[in-house]
């Protein structure tokens, strides 16, 4: 018993709404049930079994929204076997329960704290030195990677079930993330330099002072944040002290 | 040393790896859970998400040597699935001297549970068990990530009583 | 009209940020120029995009922990700066940018509080869904998922234009009342941009981040100066 490609595509589309009704009780439960519904409709002709299947997917679920595609694919993989009578109804649930935490960690560690900030920093540097086309390019590139992985994970989960873990392991996401983070930091450093050059550029004759202000704000800010200073107070303090310092010394950022 | 024992229904996930491990400077994570230890899929999935430089051990609760963890030079973050796991650990050698701080991270909703923090839903029995652990000398707090303010046991009790 | 468009952009961004897609379109780097675009000043939005992106590079939704609402903050700051620039006829200057930032950024904190309300609303949706399933209306039950998109849209559509209004009013008032502050505020803006880069570097939590950050900044600065001197 297998479902058609069309139905799978429908599930994948709905998977993009996974967090539409995110709530503390069931987290992505409603989103997961919404996403898998077309597959269950195709698999269970008997309305009683269909409802029973949908009800089991309304239980607690939470994962990284991209990585959840793998679990959604795998849940359909198991539901096909449940519908065929090869597995008990609990099989898709234990699959979901086992994988959600670890895959969420992989997704958080790769997409949210490495890939997206890396492209964010790249787009920010691009905006500073090349303007909006660089931003468009960075966002497109990010989504090329993002959608490819989302689709690959969904397909691998559907076709391979439990073996999707091996597929994900082969992607070596934590190792790639490590490199992306370091590269992202380097981009932030380059962005600081770009800011300093822009600041000095608008005020000929005061190049060194402008570079010093930016460097001092970046350096002191980095140390303060590393010591645990919260972001908002730090931002206000730096912006206001820069302003006050300039007002007191009479330097107005112009020649 | 064991600076933190965490109760988390989801065991290893982003909050633990991305928020708690760096904050504690933890060098090792130990998952003390029978179900995870016995499932090949769970073991494979968990080793997947831990960075290679951090050793992760997934063991049956009865197999964990708390004294050795406490005495080792490694900074250990110990994870259990639920409050029951916490209680069992204390009957198997987890003492306040070895691990002073117990953290309630994620305890999901189920029928009969009341919310005490946005991510922790407790039963009356669990609250009583936590009070006994506090009386035994453990410090108990609830929060999902280190950037949140910790909620102490008195406040948890008050919120439990106020919740329906 | 401008505020209506701001509301629609902020509402869509709030939906894209969590409920649907998550394709980086609600991140400050994309959202600030888009905000500028609907108001007719892309460059003005772009001027605040990079520092806001870097400032909030660490605003990510890990598990159940809620980050600041960077999209709401972005529309308030970018919208405020662009509207102020249009009111004064100067475009977005550094002084206007820093004033809009100081007045508009707290919207990101307010947005986080609103997100808690959204979660409570969604909890009711989940309960309705369970109820619908008990009454054997499975299709009704799962479609309630989409109803969860309405509340974040509505909240952002109201709060973001309000934030932009406050930010632009304040910015215009300060610049008119104290024109001599233009220079010092410019310095304050560049200082803030420096801090934002540091915040971005910190948020990435890389090993040896401090060293990489400073070496890369110094190297890029040298390169930039060489390029500027040579024709």
XYZ file of C-alpha atoms in Angstrom:
650
model
C 0.000 0.000 0.000
C 1.725 3.181 -1.126
C 0.491 6.675 -1.758
C 0.909 8.638 -4.958
C 3.525 11.272 -5.638
C 0.772 13.883 -5.917
C -0.406 13.153 -2.397
C 3.147 13.302 -1.106
C 3.618 16.668 -2.770
C 0.421 17.834 -1.078
C 1.765 16.709 2.314
C 5.060 18.477 1.635
C 3.225 21.718 0.830
C 1.189 21.462 4.020
C 4.372 20.759 5.954
C 5.325 24.392 5.332
C 2.467 25.308 7.724
C 3.764 23.048 10.496
C 3.939 25.808 13.104
C 0.795 27.748 12.123
C -0.940 26.866 15.394
C 2.114 26.337 17.614
C 0.948 26.001 21.208
C 2.530 25.053 24.519
C 0.398 21.998 25.132
C 0.898 20.082 21.929
C 3.394 22.429 20.207
C 3.340 21.409 16.500
C 0.621 18.790 17.050
C -2.076 20.520 15.037
C 0.390 21.360 12.265
C 1.578 17.776 12.032
C -1.962 16.404 11.837
C -2.804 19.026 9.205
C 0.235 18.074 7.139
C -0.212 14.314 7.243
C -3.976 14.382 6.641
C -3.862 13.958 2.817
C -1.704 10.838 3.247
C -4.065 9.361 5.834
C -7.057 10.080 3.597
C -5.353 8.139 0.824
C -4.328 5.232 3.050
C -7.494 4.622 5.060
C -10.764 4.223 3.244
C -12.664 3.234 6.374
C -13.647 6.521 8.108
C -13.240 4.969 11.561
C -9.654 3.928 10.918
C -8.992 7.246 9.227
C -10.110 9.206 12.265
C -8.203 6.931 14.570
C -5.048 7.580 12.541
C -5.595 11.333 12.536
C -6.271 11.339 16.278
C -2.952 9.686 17.022
C -1.143 12.432 15.144
C -2.841 15.155 17.196
C -0.640 14.214 20.166
C 2.386 16.214 21.272
C 4.980 16.861 18.601
C 7.816 19.342 18.278
C 10.834 19.414 16.024
C 12.818 21.832 13.922
C 10.388 22.872 11.150
C 12.771 21.870 8.335
C 13.947 18.618 9.952
C 10.330 17.712 10.702
C 10.019 16.979 6.975
C 12.123 13.845 7.538
C 9.854 12.717 10.369
C 6.736 13.484 8.342
C 8.083 11.361 5.495
C 8.981 8.585 7.932
C 5.578 8.753 9.624
C 3.932 8.170 6.224
C 6.383 5.313 5.643
C 5.146 3.693 8.864
C 1.480 4.568 8.247
C 1.646 2.670 4.945
C 2.732 -0.385 6.902
C 0.065 0.162 9.551
C -2.586 0.417 6.839
C -1.300 -2.834 5.329
C -1.505 -4.521 8.734
C 2.261 -5.069 8.949
C 2.852 -2.816 11.923
C 0.839 -1.784 15.007
C -0.736 1.694 15.128
C 1.831 2.739 17.721
C 4.739 2.391 15.267
C 4.472 5.870 13.651
C 4.132 7.404 17.112
C 7.221 5.820 18.579
C 9.103 6.840 15.421
C 7.999 10.448 15.933
C 8.707 10.415 19.662
C 12.196 8.969 19.227
C 13.375 11.238 16.445
C 11.812 14.595 17.307
C 14.265 15.672 20.027
C 17.524 14.645 18.347
C 16.482 15.942 14.918
C 15.338 19.195 16.499
C 18.815 19.531 17.979
C 20.442 18.827 14.612
C 18.163 21.367 12.934
C 18.618 24.038 15.590
C 22.372 23.493 15.520
C 22.622 23.577 11.748
C 19.861 25.752 10.295
C 19.004 28.188 13.091
C 22.404 28.774 14.678
C 24.713 28.275 11.684
C 23.268 28.310 8.150
C 20.733 31.132 8.518
C 22.970 33.444 10.587
C 25.797 32.734 8.144
C 23.640 33.861 5.219
C 22.283 36.701 7.360
C 25.812 37.958 7.972
C 26.659 37.463 4.289
C 23.590 39.437 3.225
C 24.384 42.159 5.775
C 27.944 42.528 4.492
C 26.592 42.465 0.949
C 24.117 45.230 1.777
C 26.942 47.370 3.175
C 29.283 46.987 0.224
C 27.100 46.169 -2.802
C 23.490 47.144 -2.014
C 20.234 45.274 -2.514
C 21.283 42.841 -5.295
C 23.654 41.194 -2.815
C 20.788 40.792 -0.336
C 18.576 39.181 -2.976
C 21.401 36.826 -3.984
C 22.121 35.758 -0.390
C 18.445 35.112 0.385
C 18.014 33.103 -2.832
C 21.112 31.041 -2.092
C 19.916 30.342 1.446
C 16.580 29.129 0.148
C 18.186 26.976 -2.495
C 20.009 25.094 0.270
C 17.004 25.174 2.588
C 14.409 23.852 0.127
C 16.750 21.239 -1.328
C 17.487 19.824 2.112
C 13.831 19.993 3.160
C 12.764 18.039 0.071
C 15.629 15.538 0.324
C 14.852 14.882 3.992
C 11.152 14.369 3.270
C 11.922 11.910 0.468
C 14.536 10.041 2.480
C 12.184 9.708 5.449
C 9.407 8.397 3.224
C 11.532 5.889 1.345
C 13.857 4.745 4.105
C 11.935 5.071 7.380
C 14.305 4.406 10.269
C 17.336 4.516 7.975
C 16.801 8.257 7.483
C 19.058 8.672 10.499
C 21.935 7.300 8.440
C 21.164 9.687 5.580
C 21.242 12.627 7.980
C 24.451 11.361 9.588
C 26.091 11.286 6.146
C 25.276 14.943 5.618
C 27.643 15.677 8.555
C 25.599 18.748 9.412
C 27.265 19.462 12.797
C 30.683 19.582 11.147
C 29.488 21.842 8.345
C 27.777 24.024 10.970
C 31.061 24.461 12.810
C 32.688 25.879 9.628
C 29.681 28.057 8.833
C 29.813 29.608 12.312
C 33.475 30.497 12.009
C 32.930 31.880 8.507
C 29.920 33.825 9.785
C 32.024 35.447 12.497
C 34.578 36.434 9.867
C 31.771 38.022 7.830
C 30.693 39.992 10.915
C 34.270 41.224 11.289
C 34.319 42.304 7.655
C 30.956 44.015 8.218
C 32.467 45.979 11.113
C 35.259 47.103 8.806
C 32.722 48.056 6.138
C 30.800 50.106 8.700
C 33.989 51.861 9.791
C 34.912 52.686 6.193
C 31.424 54.009 5.495
C 31.526 56.113 8.653
C 34.855 57.625 7.683
C 33.755 57.970 4.079
C 30.979 60.418 4.863
C 33.290 62.648 6.845
C 36.540 63.316 5.047
C 39.231 64.549 7.386
C 37.881 62.577 10.316
C 38.681 59.117 8.980
C 40.692 58.002 11.962
C 38.188 59.251 14.524
C 35.309 57.484 12.766
C 37.235 54.245 12.478
C 38.134 54.508 16.165
C 34.510 55.032 17.226
C 33.328 51.977 15.310
C 36.269 49.864 16.463
C 35.770 50.888 20.085
C 32.036 50.164 19.927
C 32.622 46.792 18.276
C 35.466 45.790 20.606
C 33.934 46.983 23.871
C 30.541 45.700 22.759
C 31.970 42.283 22.007
C 33.641 42.046 25.413
C 30.534 43.268 27.240
C 28.282 40.792 25.420
C 30.783 38.010 26.093
C 30.541 38.884 29.783
C 26.798 38.385 29.619
C 25.532 41.970 29.229
C 22.013 41.743 27.769
C 21.711 42.883 24.160
C 19.152 45.680 24.529
C 20.883 47.641 27.307
C 24.187 47.236 25.456
C 22.700 48.626 22.228
C 21.147 51.639 23.970
C 24.278 52.305 26.003
C 26.540 52.262 22.955
C 24.254 54.403 20.767
C 23.674 56.963 23.516
C 27.258 57.114 24.763
C 28.485 57.558 21.183
C 26.060 60.440 20.756
C 26.897 62.058 24.102
C 30.629 61.660 23.622
C 30.420 63.368 20.248
C 28.228 66.151 21.653
C 30.639 66.774 24.543
C 33.818 66.732 22.488
C 32.172 68.867 19.828
C 33.080 66.418 17.082
C 30.026 66.065 14.916
C 31.230 63.408 12.531
C 31.862 65.977 9.808
C 35.020 67.765 8.658
C 31.354 17.168 38.761
C 27.666 17.342 37.899
C 26.642 21.014 37.856
C 23.148 20.281 36.576
C 20.654 17.447 36.437
C 17.885 18.253 33.973
C 14.439 16.767 33.581
C 13.470 16.911 29.927
C 10.838 14.794 28.187
C 12.720 15.284 24.936
C 16.110 14.386 26.459
C 18.766 15.707 24.056
C 17.707 18.624 21.896
C 18.580 22.190 20.957
C 18.002 23.876 24.309
C 20.359 21.414 25.967
C 23.082 21.446 23.340
C 22.916 25.069 22.214
C 22.036 26.829 25.451
C 22.902 24.781 28.530
C 26.105 23.033 27.487
C 27.970 26.264 26.592
C 26.602 28.071 29.661
C 27.769 25.317 32.026
C 30.976 24.688 30.133
C 29.862 21.055 30.123
C 32.264 18.584 28.573
C 30.102 15.467 28.762
C 26.414 14.731 28.526
C 24.944 11.606 30.101
C 21.436 10.502 29.194
C 20.104 8.227 31.939
C 17.041 6.641 30.388
C 16.076 2.996 29.952
C 13.868 3.513 26.915
C 16.507 5.467 24.989
C 19.280 3.075 25.985
C 17.315 0.097 24.671
C 16.265 1.626 21.318
C 18.824 1.424 18.479
C 16.953 4.166 16.629
C 17.102 6.463 19.661
C 20.803 5.764 20.193
C 21.583 6.428 16.534
C 19.514 9.612 16.523
C 21.085 10.953 19.700
C 24.661 10.387 18.653
C 23.707 12.235 15.473
C 22.958 15.493 17.220
C 25.870 15.724 19.624
C 28.945 17.573 18.369
C 31.836 15.132 17.999
C 33.992 16.839 20.617
C 31.376 16.298 23.320
C 31.189 12.713 24.546
C 27.571 11.610 24.953
C 26.646 8.501 26.880
C 23.208 6.939 26.735
C 22.790 4.473 29.570
C 20.121 2.664 31.486
C 19.447 4.538 34.692
C 20.575 1.580 36.807
C 23.887 1.491 34.947
C 24.896 5.092 35.729
C 27.594 5.464 38.381
C 26.711 8.845 39.901
C 29.616 8.791 42.350
C 32.135 8.344 39.546
C 30.530 11.143 37.487
C 30.603 13.487 40.471
C 34.237 12.704 41.248
C 35.477 12.932 37.658
C 37.128 16.075 36.323
C 34.633 16.160 33.434
C 31.797 18.680 33.683
C 28.738 16.475 33.286
C 25.220 17.476 32.279
C 22.932 14.668 33.368
C 19.589 14.210 31.604
C 16.595 12.227 32.808
C 13.254 11.957 31.052
C 10.857 12.750 33.902
C 10.497 13.436 37.617
C 10.148 9.699 38.215
C 13.592 9.250 36.650
C 14.932 11.914 38.995
C 13.505 10.131 42.016
C 14.896 6.810 40.844
C 18.321 8.372 40.362
C 18.308 9.580 43.971
C 17.629 6.043 45.147
C 20.652 4.905 43.144
C 23.283 7.213 44.486
C 22.448 10.723 43.251
C 22.908 12.938 46.324
C 22.875 16.738 46.834
C 26.617 16.584 47.506
C 27.180 15.048 44.055
C 24.641 17.129 42.109
C 23.195 20.072 44.028
C 21.017 21.548 41.290
C 17.962 19.925 39.695
C 16.434 21.704 36.706
C 12.945 21.118 35.314
C 13.245 21.899 31.609
C 10.448 20.394 29.542
C 7.677 18.309 31.043
C 4.933 18.106 28.441
C 1.233 18.396 28.993
C -0.913 15.327 29.561
C -4.338 14.959 31.117
C -4.205 15.700 34.837
C -1.112 17.898 34.627
C -1.112 21.578 35.567
C 1.131 24.260 34.040
C 3.714 25.733 36.443
C 5.915 27.337 33.774
C 5.259 27.672 30.051
C 7.181 24.443 29.418
C 6.534 22.428 32.596
C 3.280 20.665 33.486
C 3.313 18.793 36.810
C 1.107 16.297 38.609
C 0.426 16.561 42.349
C 2.527 13.471 43.030
C 5.484 14.945 41.151
C 5.259 18.148 43.169
C 5.279 16.127 46.398
C 8.285 14.152 45.147
C 10.105 17.396 44.329
C 9.367 18.706 47.839
C 10.917 15.580 49.300
C 14.000 16.078 47.115
C 14.256 19.687 48.286
C 13.967 18.534 51.888
C 16.811 16.108 51.196
C 19.002 19.078 50.236
C 18.636 19.455 46.458
C 18.105 22.899 44.987
C 15.202 22.814 42.527
C 14.467 25.254 39.722
C 12.367 25.307 36.585
C 13.364 27.044 33.351
C 13.808 25.962 29.753
C 16.989 27.895 28.932
C 19.618 29.651 31.069
C 18.622 33.121 29.864
C 15.254 32.793 31.584
C 14.853 33.593 35.285
C 14.792 30.393 37.349
C 11.529 29.569 39.120
C 12.052 28.088 42.596
C 10.065 25.339 44.296
C 7.958 27.692 46.467
C 6.832 29.548 43.376
C 6.147 26.263 41.568
C 3.934 25.187 44.478
C 2.087 28.487 44.449
C 1.527 28.281 40.697
C 0.424 24.669 40.909
C -2.158 25.593 43.542
C -3.344 28.556 41.456
C -3.577 26.569 38.212
C -6.487 24.382 37.292
C -2.009 54.562 3.202
C 1.620 54.120 4.230
C 0.577 52.774 7.614
C -1.860 50.338 6.016
C 0.920 48.968 3.803
C 3.249 48.772 6.804
C 0.590 46.783 8.641
C 0.208 44.320 5.773
C 3.975 43.856 5.417
C 4.418 43.366 9.168
C 1.477 40.945 9.312
C 2.808 38.830 6.449
C 6.285 38.895 7.973
C 4.932 37.704 11.328
C 3.246 34.790 9.543
C 6.333 33.927 7.481
C 8.493 34.107 10.578
C 6.898 31.172 12.360
C 3.643 29.827 10.970
C 4.450 29.420 7.296
C 7.563 28.924 5.164
C 10.445 30.440 7.149
C 12.479 31.403 4.131
C 14.401 34.311 5.720
C 11.931 36.842 4.283
C 10.978 38.099 7.748
C 14.597 38.543 8.833
C 15.647 42.200 9.139
C 18.005 41.993 6.166
C 15.107 41.220 3.797
C 12.261 42.830 5.706
C 13.810 46.288 6.163
C 14.291 46.869 2.398
C 10.797 45.434 1.789
C 9.427 47.891 4.330
C 11.258 50.652 2.511
C 9.911 49.358 -0.795
C 6.225 49.604 0.159
C 6.849 53.148 1.431
C 8.694 54.067 -1.754
C 12.249 54.220 -0.357
C 14.187 50.948 -0.715
C 17.512 52.625 -0.014
C 16.165 54.034 3.245
C 15.082 50.584 4.415
C 18.354 49.085 3.265
C 20.286 51.642 5.330
C 19.072 50.062 8.582
C 18.840 46.455 7.300
C 22.416 45.282 7.894
C 22.858 46.534 11.470
C 19.416 45.212 12.484
C 20.166 41.810 10.962
C 23.462 41.583 12.827
C 21.984 42.937 16.068
C 19.321 40.227 16.003
C 21.370 37.463 14.396
C 20.869 35.415 17.573
C 17.091 35.885 17.639
C 16.190 32.303 16.811
C 13.332 30.145 17.944
C 14.940 27.221 19.804
C 12.363 24.713 20.982
C 9.799 26.406 23.180
C 11.972 29.397 24.120
C 10.727 32.603 22.486
C 13.217 35.070 21.006
C 12.544 38.795 20.631
C 10.201 39.570 17.740
C 12.858 40.827 15.345
C 10.368 41.232 12.486
C 8.103 43.583 14.454
C 11.108 45.556 15.650
C 12.417 45.774 12.098
C 9.203 47.164 10.590
C 8.902 49.685 13.438
C 12.510 50.890 13.079
C 12.761 50.807 9.275
C 9.242 52.187 8.828
C 9.905 54.917 11.412
C 13.194 55.924 9.795
C 11.771 55.994 6.252
C 8.646 57.938 7.251
C 10.757 60.452 9.186
C 13.075 60.835 6.203
C 10.081 61.484 3.955
C 8.520 63.965 6.402
C 11.746 65.971 6.555
C 12.560 65.491 2.901
C 16.077 64.317 3.732
C 15.734 60.570 3.254
C 17.045 58.263 5.971
C 20.043 59.963 7.572
C 22.192 58.293 10.277
C 20.617 60.612 12.863
C 17.101 59.530 11.864
C 18.184 55.895 11.794
C 19.522 55.945 15.356
C 16.493 57.825 16.666
C 14.110 55.384 14.961
C 16.145 52.534 16.409
C 16.005 53.856 19.965
C 12.257 54.459 19.725
C 11.261 51.441 17.619
C 13.423 48.577 18.873
C 11.364 47.958 22.054
C 8.618 46.754 19.684
C 10.675 43.563 19.421
C 10.227 43.022 23.170
C 6.531 43.843 23.039
C 6.226 41.412 20.135
C 7.646 38.620 22.264
C 4.932 39.261 24.843
C 2.332 39.181 22.086
C 3.758 35.830 20.944
C 2.795 34.398 24.335
C -0.789 35.494 23.705
C -0.670 33.860 20.291
C 0.460 30.614 21.892
C -2.475 30.750 24.290
C -4.861 31.409 21.425
C -3.394 28.460 19.544
C -3.849 26.262 22.584
C -7.568 26.949 22.344
C -7.437 26.049 18.643
C -5.806 22.734 19.554
C -8.582 22.071 22.074
C -11.242 22.934 19.476
C -9.531 20.519 17.098
C -9.667 17.700 19.627
C -13.320 18.493 20.203
C -14.067 18.509 16.454
C -12.391 15.135 16.120
C -14.534 13.724 18.922
C -17.564 14.863 16.942
C -16.175 13.067 13.876
C -15.276 16.151 11.838
C -11.644 15.322 11.054
C -11.320 17.802 8.192
C -12.628 20.641 10.339
C -10.206 19.621 13.090
C -7.040 19.848 11.035
C -8.085 22.987 9.147
C -8.100 24.838 12.468
C -4.318 24.799 12.054
C -4.596 27.573 9.462
C -6.697 29.700 11.815
C -3.527 30.047 13.888
C -2.108 32.367 11.222
C -4.725 35.069 11.841
C -3.660 36.239 15.271
C 0.060 36.861 14.637
C -0.903 38.658 11.432
C -3.404 40.904 13.217
C -1.126 41.700 16.147
C 1.833 42.605 13.943
C -0.415 44.554 11.565
C -1.490 46.770 14.473
C 1.698 47.009 16.544
C 4.242 47.580 13.768
C 2.597 50.684 12.220
C 2.041 52.034 15.746
C 5.729 51.525 16.482
C 6.711 53.185 13.213
C 4.423 56.120 13.999
C 6.017 56.623 17.428
C 9.537 56.213 16.010
C 9.043 58.623 13.104
C 7.252 61.222 15.251
C 10.020 61.170 17.833
C 12.768 61.257 15.223
C 11.205 64.187 13.366
C 10.609 66.066 16.613
C 14.205 65.639 17.871
C 15.790 66.591 14.559
C 13.590 69.698 14.267
C 13.968 70.718 17.924
C 17.722 70.139 18.144
C 19.335 70.313 14.702
C 22.749 70.674 16.363
C 22.385 67.030 17.525
C 22.583 65.784 13.942
C 26.358 65.288 14.098
C 26.517 63.583 17.509
C 23.585 61.329 16.576
C 25.468 60.352 13.436
C 28.363 59.218 15.637
C 25.880 57.365 17.872
C 24.545 55.513 14.824
C 27.974 54.391 13.659
C 28.824 53.298 17.201
C 25.604 51.286 17.279
C 26.489 49.682 13.931
C 29.839 48.633 15.392
C 28.092 47.044 18.341
C 25.633 45.278 16.032
C 28.539 43.600 14.218
C 29.908 42.448 17.575
C 26.465 41.128 18.536
C 26.366 39.150 15.286
C 29.797 37.678 15.934
C 28.772 36.708 19.467
C 25.485 35.187 18.349
C 27.236 32.690 16.078
C 28.931 31.079 19.097
C 31.909 29.852 17.094
C 35.071 28.677 18.739
C 37.745 31.398 18.924
C 35.074 33.860 17.748
C 36.836 36.848 19.346
C 40.057 36.176 17.482
C 38.341 35.522 14.149
C 36.215 38.647 14.554
C 39.116 40.988 15.281
C 41.519 39.536 12.721
C 38.884 39.588 9.986
C 37.865 43.164 10.864
C 41.465 44.357 10.763
C 42.196 42.570 7.490
C 39.048 43.914 5.833
C 39.790 47.407 7.075
C 43.293 47.293 5.608
C 41.970 45.951 2.337
C 39.320 48.654 2.202
C 41.824 51.411 2.866
C 44.187 50.099 0.210
C 41.342 49.937 -2.299
C 40.263 53.447 -1.403
C 43.737 54.938 -1.790
C 44.439 53.187 -5.074
C 42.378 54.631 -7.947
